[in-house]
mmCIF file of C-alpha atoms and ligand atoms in Angstrom:
data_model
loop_
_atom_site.group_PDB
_atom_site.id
_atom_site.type_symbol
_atom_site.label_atom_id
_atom_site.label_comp_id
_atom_site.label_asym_id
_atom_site.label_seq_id
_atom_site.Cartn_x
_atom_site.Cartn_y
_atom_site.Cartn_z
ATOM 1 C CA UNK A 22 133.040 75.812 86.213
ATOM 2 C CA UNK A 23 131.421 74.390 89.499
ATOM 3 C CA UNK A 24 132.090 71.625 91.191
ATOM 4 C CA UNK A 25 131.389 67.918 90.665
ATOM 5 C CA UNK A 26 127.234 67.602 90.806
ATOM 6 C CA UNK A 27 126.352 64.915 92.807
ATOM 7 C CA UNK A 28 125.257 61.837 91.224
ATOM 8 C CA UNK A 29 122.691 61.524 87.959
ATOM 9 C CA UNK A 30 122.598 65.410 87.353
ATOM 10 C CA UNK A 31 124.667 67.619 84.848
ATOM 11 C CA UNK A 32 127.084 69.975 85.959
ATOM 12 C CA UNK A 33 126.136 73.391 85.676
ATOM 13 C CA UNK A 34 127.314 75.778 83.265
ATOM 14 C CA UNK A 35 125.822 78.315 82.234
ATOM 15 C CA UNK A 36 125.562 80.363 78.881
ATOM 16 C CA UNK A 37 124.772 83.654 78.222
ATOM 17 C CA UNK A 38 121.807 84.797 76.060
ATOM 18 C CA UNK A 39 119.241 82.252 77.089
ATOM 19 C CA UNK A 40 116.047 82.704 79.792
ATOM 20 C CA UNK A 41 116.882 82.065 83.125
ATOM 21 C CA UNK A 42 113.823 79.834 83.462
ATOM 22 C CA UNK A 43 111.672 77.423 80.974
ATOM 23 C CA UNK A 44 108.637 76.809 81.768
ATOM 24 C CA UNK A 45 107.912 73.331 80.300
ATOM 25 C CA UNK A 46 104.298 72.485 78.827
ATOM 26 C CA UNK A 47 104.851 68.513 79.174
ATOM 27 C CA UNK A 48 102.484 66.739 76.470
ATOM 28 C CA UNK A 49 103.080 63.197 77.605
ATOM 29 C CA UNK A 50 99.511 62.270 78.659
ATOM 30 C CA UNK A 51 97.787 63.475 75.758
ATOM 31 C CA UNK A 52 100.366 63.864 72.461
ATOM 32 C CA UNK A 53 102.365 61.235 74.038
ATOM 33 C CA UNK A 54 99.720 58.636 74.759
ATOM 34 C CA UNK A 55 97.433 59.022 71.932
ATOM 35 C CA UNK A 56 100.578 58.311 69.710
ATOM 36 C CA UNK A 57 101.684 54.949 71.525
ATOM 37 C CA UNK A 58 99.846 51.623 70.236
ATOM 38 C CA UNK A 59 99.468 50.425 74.487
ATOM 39 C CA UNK A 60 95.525 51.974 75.832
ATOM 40 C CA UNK A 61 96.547 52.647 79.044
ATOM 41 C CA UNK A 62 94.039 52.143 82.135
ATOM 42 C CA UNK A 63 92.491 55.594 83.163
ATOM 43 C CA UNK A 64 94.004 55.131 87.089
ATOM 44 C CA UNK A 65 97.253 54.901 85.162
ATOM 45 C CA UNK A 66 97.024 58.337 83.621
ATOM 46 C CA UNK A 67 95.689 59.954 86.648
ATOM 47 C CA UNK A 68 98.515 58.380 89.133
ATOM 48 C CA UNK A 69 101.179 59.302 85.815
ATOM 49 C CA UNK A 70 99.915 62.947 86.337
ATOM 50 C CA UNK A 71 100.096 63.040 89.627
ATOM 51 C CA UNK A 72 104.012 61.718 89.534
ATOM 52 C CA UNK A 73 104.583 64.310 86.909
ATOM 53 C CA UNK A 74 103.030 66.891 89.130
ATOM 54 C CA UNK A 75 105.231 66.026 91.945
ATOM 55 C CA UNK A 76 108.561 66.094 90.422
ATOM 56 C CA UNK A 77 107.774 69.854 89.482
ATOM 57 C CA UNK A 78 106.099 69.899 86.275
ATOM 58 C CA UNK A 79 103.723 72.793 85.855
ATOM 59 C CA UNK A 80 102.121 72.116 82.957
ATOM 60 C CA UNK A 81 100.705 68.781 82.201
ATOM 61 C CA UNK A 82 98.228 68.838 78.870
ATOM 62 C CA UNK A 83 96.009 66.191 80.443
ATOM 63 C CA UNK A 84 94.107 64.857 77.216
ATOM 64 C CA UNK A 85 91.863 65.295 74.594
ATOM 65 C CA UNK A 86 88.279 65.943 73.853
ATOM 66 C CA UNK A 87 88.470 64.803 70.307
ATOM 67 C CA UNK A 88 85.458 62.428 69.200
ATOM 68 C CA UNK A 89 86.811 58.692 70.569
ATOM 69 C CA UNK A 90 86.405 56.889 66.782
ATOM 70 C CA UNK A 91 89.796 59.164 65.940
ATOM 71 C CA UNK A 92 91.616 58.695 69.358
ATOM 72 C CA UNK A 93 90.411 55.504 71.129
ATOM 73 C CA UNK A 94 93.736 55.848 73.433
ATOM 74 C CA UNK A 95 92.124 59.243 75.123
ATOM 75 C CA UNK A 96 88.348 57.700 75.193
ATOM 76 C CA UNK A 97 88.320 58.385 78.609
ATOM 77 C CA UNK A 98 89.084 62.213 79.098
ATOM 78 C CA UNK A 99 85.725 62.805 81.509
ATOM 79 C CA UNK A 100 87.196 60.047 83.591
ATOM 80 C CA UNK A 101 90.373 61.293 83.986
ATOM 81 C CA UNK A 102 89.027 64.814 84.024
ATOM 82 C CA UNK A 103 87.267 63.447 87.166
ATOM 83 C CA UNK A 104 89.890 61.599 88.862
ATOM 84 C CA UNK A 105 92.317 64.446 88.682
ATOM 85 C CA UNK A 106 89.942 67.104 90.237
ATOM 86 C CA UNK A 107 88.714 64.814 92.840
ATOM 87 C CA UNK A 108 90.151 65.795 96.495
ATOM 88 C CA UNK A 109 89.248 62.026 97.686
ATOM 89 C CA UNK A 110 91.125 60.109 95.073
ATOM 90 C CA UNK A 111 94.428 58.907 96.187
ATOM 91 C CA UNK A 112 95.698 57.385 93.230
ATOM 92 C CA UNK A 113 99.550 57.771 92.954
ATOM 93 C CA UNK A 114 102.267 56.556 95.731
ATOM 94 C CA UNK A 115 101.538 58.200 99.069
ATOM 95 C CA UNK A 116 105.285 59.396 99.256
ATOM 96 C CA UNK A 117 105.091 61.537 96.341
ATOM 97 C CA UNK A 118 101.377 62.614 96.699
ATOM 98 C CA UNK A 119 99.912 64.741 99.391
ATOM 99 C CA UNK A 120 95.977 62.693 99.077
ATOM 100 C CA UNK A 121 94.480 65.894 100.616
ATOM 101 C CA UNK A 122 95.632 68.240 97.476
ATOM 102 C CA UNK A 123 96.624 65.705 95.064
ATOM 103 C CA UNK A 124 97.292 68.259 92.103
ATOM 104 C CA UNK A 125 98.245 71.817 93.379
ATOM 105 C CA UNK A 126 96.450 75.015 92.342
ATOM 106 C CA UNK A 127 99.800 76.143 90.121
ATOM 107 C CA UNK A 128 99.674 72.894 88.288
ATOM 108 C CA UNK A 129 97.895 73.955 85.066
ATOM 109 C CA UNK A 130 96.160 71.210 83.280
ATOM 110 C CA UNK A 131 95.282 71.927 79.864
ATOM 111 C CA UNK A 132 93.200 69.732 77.169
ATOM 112 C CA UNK A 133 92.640 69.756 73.660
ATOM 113 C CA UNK A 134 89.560 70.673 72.000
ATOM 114 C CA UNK A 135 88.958 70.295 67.898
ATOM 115 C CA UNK A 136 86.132 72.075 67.876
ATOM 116 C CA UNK A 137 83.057 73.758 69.983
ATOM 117 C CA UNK A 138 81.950 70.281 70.771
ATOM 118 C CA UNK A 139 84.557 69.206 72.784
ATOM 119 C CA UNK A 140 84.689 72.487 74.407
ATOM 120 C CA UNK A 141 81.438 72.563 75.601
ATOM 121 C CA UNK A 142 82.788 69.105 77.197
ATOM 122 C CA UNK A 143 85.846 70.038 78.543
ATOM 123 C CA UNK A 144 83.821 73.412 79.987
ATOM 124 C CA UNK A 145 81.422 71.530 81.742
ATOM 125 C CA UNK A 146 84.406 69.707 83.331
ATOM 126 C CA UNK A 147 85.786 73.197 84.615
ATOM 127 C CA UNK A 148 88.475 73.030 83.186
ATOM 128 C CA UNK A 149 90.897 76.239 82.761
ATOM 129 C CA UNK A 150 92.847 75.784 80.456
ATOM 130 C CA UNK A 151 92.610 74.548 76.540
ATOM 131 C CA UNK A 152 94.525 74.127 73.381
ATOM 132 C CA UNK A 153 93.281 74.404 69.563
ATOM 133 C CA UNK A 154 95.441 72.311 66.930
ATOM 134 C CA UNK A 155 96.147 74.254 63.675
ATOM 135 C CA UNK A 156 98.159 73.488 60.220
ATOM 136 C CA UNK A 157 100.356 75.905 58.544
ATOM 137 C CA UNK A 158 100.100 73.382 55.515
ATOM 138 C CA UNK A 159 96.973 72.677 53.245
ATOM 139 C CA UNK A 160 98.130 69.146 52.967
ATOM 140 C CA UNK A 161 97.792 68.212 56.894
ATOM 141 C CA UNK A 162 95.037 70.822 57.204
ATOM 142 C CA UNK A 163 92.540 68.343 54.821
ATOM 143 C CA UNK A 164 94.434 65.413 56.183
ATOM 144 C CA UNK A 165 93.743 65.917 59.963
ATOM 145 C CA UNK A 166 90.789 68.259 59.777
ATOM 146 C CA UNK A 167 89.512 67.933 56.767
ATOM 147 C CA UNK A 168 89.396 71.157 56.062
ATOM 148 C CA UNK A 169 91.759 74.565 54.191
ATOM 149 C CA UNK A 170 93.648 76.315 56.299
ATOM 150 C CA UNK A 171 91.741 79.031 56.601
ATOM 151 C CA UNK A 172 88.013 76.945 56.931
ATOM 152 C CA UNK A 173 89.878 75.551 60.020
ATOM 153 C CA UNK A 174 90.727 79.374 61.407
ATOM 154 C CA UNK A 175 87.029 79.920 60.719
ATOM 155 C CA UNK A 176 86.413 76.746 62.888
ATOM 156 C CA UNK A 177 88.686 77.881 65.470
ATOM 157 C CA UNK A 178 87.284 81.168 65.552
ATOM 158 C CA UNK A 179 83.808 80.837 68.065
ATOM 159 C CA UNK A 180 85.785 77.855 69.799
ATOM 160 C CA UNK A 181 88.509 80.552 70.705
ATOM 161 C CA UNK A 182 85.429 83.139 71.450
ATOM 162 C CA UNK A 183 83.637 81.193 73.647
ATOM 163 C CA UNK A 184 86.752 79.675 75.875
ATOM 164 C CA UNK A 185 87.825 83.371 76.478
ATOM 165 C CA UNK A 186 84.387 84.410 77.323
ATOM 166 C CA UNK A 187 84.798 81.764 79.956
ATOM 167 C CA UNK A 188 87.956 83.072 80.904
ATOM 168 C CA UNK A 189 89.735 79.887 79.546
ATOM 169 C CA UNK A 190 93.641 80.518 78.600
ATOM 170 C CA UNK A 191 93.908 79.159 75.158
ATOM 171 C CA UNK A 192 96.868 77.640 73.433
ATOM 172 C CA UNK A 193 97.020 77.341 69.560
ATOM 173 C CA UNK A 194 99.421 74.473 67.925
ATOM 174 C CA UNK A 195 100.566 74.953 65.131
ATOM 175 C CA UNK A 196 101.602 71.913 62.767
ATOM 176 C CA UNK A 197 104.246 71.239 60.174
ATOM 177 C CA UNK A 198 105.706 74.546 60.632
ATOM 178 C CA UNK A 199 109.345 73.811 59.053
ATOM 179 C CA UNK A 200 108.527 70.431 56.643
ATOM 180 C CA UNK A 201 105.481 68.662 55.506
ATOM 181 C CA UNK A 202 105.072 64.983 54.294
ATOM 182 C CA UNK A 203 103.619 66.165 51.203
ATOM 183 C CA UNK A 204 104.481 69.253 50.522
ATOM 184 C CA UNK A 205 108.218 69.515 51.308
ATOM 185 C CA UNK A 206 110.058 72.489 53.233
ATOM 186 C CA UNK A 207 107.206 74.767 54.621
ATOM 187 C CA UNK A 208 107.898 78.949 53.537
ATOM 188 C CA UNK A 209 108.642 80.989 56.490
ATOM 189 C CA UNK A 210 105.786 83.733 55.286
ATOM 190 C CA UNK A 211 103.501 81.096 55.384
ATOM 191 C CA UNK A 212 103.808 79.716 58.824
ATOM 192 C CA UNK A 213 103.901 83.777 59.830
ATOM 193 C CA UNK A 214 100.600 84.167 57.903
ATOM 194 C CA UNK A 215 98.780 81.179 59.992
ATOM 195 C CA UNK A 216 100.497 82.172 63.457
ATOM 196 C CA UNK A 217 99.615 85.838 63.234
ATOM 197 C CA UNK A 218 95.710 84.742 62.225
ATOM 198 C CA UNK A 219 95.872 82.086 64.986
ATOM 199 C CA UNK A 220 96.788 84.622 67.344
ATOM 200 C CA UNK A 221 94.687 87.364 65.977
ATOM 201 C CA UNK A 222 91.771 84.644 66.916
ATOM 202 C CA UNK A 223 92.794 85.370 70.788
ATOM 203 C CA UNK A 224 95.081 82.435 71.145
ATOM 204 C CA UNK A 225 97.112 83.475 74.447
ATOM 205 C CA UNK A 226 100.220 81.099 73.377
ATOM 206 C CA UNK A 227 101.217 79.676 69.792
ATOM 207 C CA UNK A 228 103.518 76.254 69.886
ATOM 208 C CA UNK A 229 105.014 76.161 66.675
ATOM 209 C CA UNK A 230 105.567 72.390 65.762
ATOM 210 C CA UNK A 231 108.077 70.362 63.819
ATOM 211 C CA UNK A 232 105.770 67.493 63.650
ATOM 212 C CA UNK A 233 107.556 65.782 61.501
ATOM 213 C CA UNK A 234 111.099 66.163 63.012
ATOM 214 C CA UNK A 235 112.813 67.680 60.078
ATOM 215 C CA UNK A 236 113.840 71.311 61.351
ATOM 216 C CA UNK A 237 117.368 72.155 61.690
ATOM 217 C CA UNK A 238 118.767 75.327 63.941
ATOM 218 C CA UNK A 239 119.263 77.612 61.062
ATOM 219 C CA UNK A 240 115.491 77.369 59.568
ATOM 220 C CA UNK A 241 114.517 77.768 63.201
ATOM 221 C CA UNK A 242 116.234 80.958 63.968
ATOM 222 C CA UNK A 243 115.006 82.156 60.206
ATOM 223 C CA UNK A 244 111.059 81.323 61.514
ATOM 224 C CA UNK A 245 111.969 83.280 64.974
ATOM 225 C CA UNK A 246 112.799 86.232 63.354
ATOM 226 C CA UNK A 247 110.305 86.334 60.900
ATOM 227 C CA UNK A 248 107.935 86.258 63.675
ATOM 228 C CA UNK A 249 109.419 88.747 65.270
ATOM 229 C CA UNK A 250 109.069 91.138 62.393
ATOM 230 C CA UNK A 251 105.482 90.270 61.972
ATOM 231 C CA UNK A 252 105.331 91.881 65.501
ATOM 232 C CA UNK A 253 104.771 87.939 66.961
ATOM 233 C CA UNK A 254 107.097 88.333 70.419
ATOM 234 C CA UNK A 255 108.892 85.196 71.461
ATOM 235 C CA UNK A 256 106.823 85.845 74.908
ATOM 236 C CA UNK A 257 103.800 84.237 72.975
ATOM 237 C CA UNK A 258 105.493 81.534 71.532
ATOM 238 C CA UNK A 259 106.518 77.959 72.540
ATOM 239 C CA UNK A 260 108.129 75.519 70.493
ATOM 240 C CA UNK A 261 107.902 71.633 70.350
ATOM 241 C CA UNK A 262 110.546 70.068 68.316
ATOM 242 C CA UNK A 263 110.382 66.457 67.240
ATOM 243 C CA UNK A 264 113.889 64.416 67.774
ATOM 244 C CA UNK A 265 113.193 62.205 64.520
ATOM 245 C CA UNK A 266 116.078 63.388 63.371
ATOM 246 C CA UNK A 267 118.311 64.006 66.071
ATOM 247 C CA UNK A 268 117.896 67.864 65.955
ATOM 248 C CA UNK A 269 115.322 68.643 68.475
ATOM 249 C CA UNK A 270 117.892 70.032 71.697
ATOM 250 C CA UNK A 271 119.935 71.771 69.010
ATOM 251 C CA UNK A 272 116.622 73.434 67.817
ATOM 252 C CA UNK A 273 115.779 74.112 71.371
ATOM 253 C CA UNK A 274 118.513 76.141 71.970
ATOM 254 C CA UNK A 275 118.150 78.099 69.352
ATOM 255 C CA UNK A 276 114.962 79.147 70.316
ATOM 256 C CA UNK A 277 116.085 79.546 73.735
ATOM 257 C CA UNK A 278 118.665 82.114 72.116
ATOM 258 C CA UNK A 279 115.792 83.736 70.557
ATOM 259 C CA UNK A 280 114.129 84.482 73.603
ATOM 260 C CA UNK A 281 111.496 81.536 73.807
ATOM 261 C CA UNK A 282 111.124 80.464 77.375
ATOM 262 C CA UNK A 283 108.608 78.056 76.715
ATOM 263 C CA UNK A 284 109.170 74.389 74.859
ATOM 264 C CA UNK A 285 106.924 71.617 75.137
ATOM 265 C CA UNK A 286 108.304 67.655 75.578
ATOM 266 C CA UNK A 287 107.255 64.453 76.401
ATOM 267 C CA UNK A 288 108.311 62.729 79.781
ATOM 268 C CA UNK A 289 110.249 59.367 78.804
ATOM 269 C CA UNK A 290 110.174 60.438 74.654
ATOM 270 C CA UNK A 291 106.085 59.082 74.975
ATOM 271 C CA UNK A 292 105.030 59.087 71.578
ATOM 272 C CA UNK A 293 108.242 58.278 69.819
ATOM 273 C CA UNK A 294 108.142 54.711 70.091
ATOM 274 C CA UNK A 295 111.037 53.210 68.326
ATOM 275 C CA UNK A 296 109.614 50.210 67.545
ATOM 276 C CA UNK A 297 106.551 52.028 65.659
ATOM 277 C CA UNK A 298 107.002 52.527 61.972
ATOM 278 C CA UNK A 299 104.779 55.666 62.664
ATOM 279 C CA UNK A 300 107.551 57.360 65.459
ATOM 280 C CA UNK A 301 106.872 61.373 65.431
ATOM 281 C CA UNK A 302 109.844 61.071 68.116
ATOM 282 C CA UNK A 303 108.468 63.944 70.843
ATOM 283 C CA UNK A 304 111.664 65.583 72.414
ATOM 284 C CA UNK A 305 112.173 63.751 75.660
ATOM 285 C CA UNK A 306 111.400 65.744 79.260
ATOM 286 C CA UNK A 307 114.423 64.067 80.620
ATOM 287 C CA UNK A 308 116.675 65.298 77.574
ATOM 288 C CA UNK A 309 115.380 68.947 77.643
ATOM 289 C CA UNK A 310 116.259 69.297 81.550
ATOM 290 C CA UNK A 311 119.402 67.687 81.116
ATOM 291 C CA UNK A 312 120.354 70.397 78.875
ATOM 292 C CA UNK A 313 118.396 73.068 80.597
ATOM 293 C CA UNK A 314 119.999 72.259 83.604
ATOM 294 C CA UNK A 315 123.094 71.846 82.811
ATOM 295 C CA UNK A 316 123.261 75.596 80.939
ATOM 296 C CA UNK A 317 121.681 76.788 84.742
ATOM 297 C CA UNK A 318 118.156 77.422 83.191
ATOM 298 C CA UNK A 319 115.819 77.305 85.965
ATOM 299 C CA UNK A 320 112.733 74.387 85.203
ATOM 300 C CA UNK A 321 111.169 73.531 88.683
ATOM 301 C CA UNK A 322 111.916 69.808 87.868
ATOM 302 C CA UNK A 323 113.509 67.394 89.802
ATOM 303 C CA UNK A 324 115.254 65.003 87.064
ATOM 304 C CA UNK A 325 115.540 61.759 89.631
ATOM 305 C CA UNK A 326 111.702 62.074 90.227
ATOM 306 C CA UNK A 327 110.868 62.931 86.441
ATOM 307 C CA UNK A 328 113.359 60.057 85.083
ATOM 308 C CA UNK A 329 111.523 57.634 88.085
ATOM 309 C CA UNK A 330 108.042 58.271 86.306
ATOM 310 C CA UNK A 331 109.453 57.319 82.962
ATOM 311 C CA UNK A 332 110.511 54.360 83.619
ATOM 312 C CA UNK A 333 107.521 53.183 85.668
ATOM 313 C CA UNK A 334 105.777 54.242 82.574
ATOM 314 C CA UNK A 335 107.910 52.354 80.508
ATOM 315 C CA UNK A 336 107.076 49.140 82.453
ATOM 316 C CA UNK A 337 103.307 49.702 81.842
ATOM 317 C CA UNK A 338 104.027 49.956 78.422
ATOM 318 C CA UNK A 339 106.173 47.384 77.985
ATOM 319 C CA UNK A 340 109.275 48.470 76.414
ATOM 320 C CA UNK A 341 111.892 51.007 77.592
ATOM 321 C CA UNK A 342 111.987 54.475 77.200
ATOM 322 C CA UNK A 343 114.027 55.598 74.161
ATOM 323 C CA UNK A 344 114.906 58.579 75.838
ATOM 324 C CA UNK A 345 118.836 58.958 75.858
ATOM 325 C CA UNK A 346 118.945 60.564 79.611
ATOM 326 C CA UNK A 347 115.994 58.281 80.832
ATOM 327 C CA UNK A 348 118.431 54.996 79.788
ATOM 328 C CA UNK A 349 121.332 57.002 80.806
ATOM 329 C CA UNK A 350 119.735 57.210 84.717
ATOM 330 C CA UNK A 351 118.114 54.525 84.856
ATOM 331 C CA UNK A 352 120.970 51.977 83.704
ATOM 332 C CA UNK A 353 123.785 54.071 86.446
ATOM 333 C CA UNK A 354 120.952 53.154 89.135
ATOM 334 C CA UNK A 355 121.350 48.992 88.442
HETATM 335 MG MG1 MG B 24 104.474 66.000 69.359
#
């Protein structure tokens, strides 16, 4: 045991079997965002990034380059492309925000693309980094692209090419890996079968999703291994867990115990708004360090900054976080 932390952080103790550091891919701005009703002004996003930025996040998926008519919230992605790689733009409070290197070379900013279109946009943007979206289900394959799963890997395919050729890192999401709206509980050969092809395409990373929240530890440890047999190493995989049902920390750690050392989440719970009959629930930022922290896994983050962000976020949106830590902070502060 150690001794009392100071004020508005966990005490530390640690567990064995887990990574001594997470790195955390935070989706806020774009998988956040684009879920949440509120359009938020373009100066918004870039000064949001910048505040995540400065309280240690190292990767912050920017937005998306996905045809406006299907994501108005994320309309402006060239904009905020723009204002984020632009040395003279101060946007963001001066104490937090160095104007002269407002985003730091390790900061990786990735985007999505859904096809060659939008990476031909996000290339001419220079941007380094992108991320392909993917369905282990044939349902939310036609559903969200329209397409079977395997006409979307054919999609994916020159996309995937041509960002390598570049010398683009690419990311591949993977969706409704554990449960599907219409199809039920997901088979664990399945979800192998789509991650293997995804990253047989040349996907650097796979995020295996529980988009819609229903995952529980044991049916996450049984997809881990699986993987593992199908010669997929937890070093290529991230997870992002959705807390719709209260499970997403618990299914965390037992990835964490499997050797993942990479889990996405959304600063303040963005996209889970509880007032939204269409909440997807995005593990909170502020709930993953909490936990992280408090086991002595290593994140980079500084919690009072991170929680700080949230809840100026919150305001912009007009309602309050649901995060449990954010309210947790926030209300010791008052
Ligand atoms: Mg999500």
């Amino acid at each position: 045991m150690t001794d009392q932390p100071p004020t508005g952080l966990p005490m530390t103790v640690p567990a064995d079997g887990l990574p001594a550091r997470v790195r955390i891919h935070e989706v806020g701005a774009r998988d956040g965002l684009q879920n949440e009703q509120a359009v938020v002004p373009v100066e918004v996003k870039a000064e949001f990034i910048r505040r995540l930025a400065a309280a240690g996040l190292t990767t912050i998926e920017a937005t998306s380059f996905v045809h406006p008519k299907w994501v108005p919230q994320l309309a402006d992605a060239e904009q905020l492309m723009g204002l984020l790689s632009d040395p003279a733009d101060t946007t963001g409070p001066a104490a937090l925000v160095n104007p002269a290197a407002p985003i730091g070379p390790d900061v990786r900013l990735p985007v999505l693309v859904p096809n060659e279109r939008g990476l031909d946009r996000a290339l001419a943007l220079g941007v380094r980094e992108i991320a392909v979206f993917g369905s282990a289900t044939e349902s939310f394959a036609k559903a969200n692209l329209n397409r079977t799963v395997d006409e979307s890997l054919a999609m994916f395919a020159p996309v995937v090419a041509k960002a390598k050729d570049a010398g683009v890192r690419v990311r591949g999401y993977l969706s409704m890996c554990f449960g599907d709206p219409w199809e039920g509980p997901v088979p664990v050969g399945q979800v192998v079968r789509v991650s293997r092809a995804l990253l047989d395409l040349g996907c650097d990373e796979l995020s295996l999703g529980d988009t819609i929240g229903v995952a529980t530890p044991g049916h996450v440890g049984a997809l881990l291994r699986a993987l593992g047999e199908a010669g997929v190493g937890s070093d290529r995989l991230a997870v992002h867990f959705h807390d719709t049902y209260g499970q997403a920390l618990a299914n965390t750690l037992e990835a964490l115990r499997h050797g993942v050392a990479v889990v996405d989440a959304s600063a303040g719970g963005l996209g889970g708004c509880p007032y939204a009959k269409s909440a997807t629930g995005n593990l909170a930022t502020e709930d993953l360090v909490w936990m992280l922290h408090g086991l002595g896994v290593e994140t980079g983050v500084d919690l009072g900054l991170l929680t700080a962000t949230s809840v100026w976020m919150a305001a912009h949106l007009g309602r309050p976080s649901p995060s449990r830590t954010v309210r947790a902070l926030s209300h010791k502060e008052q």
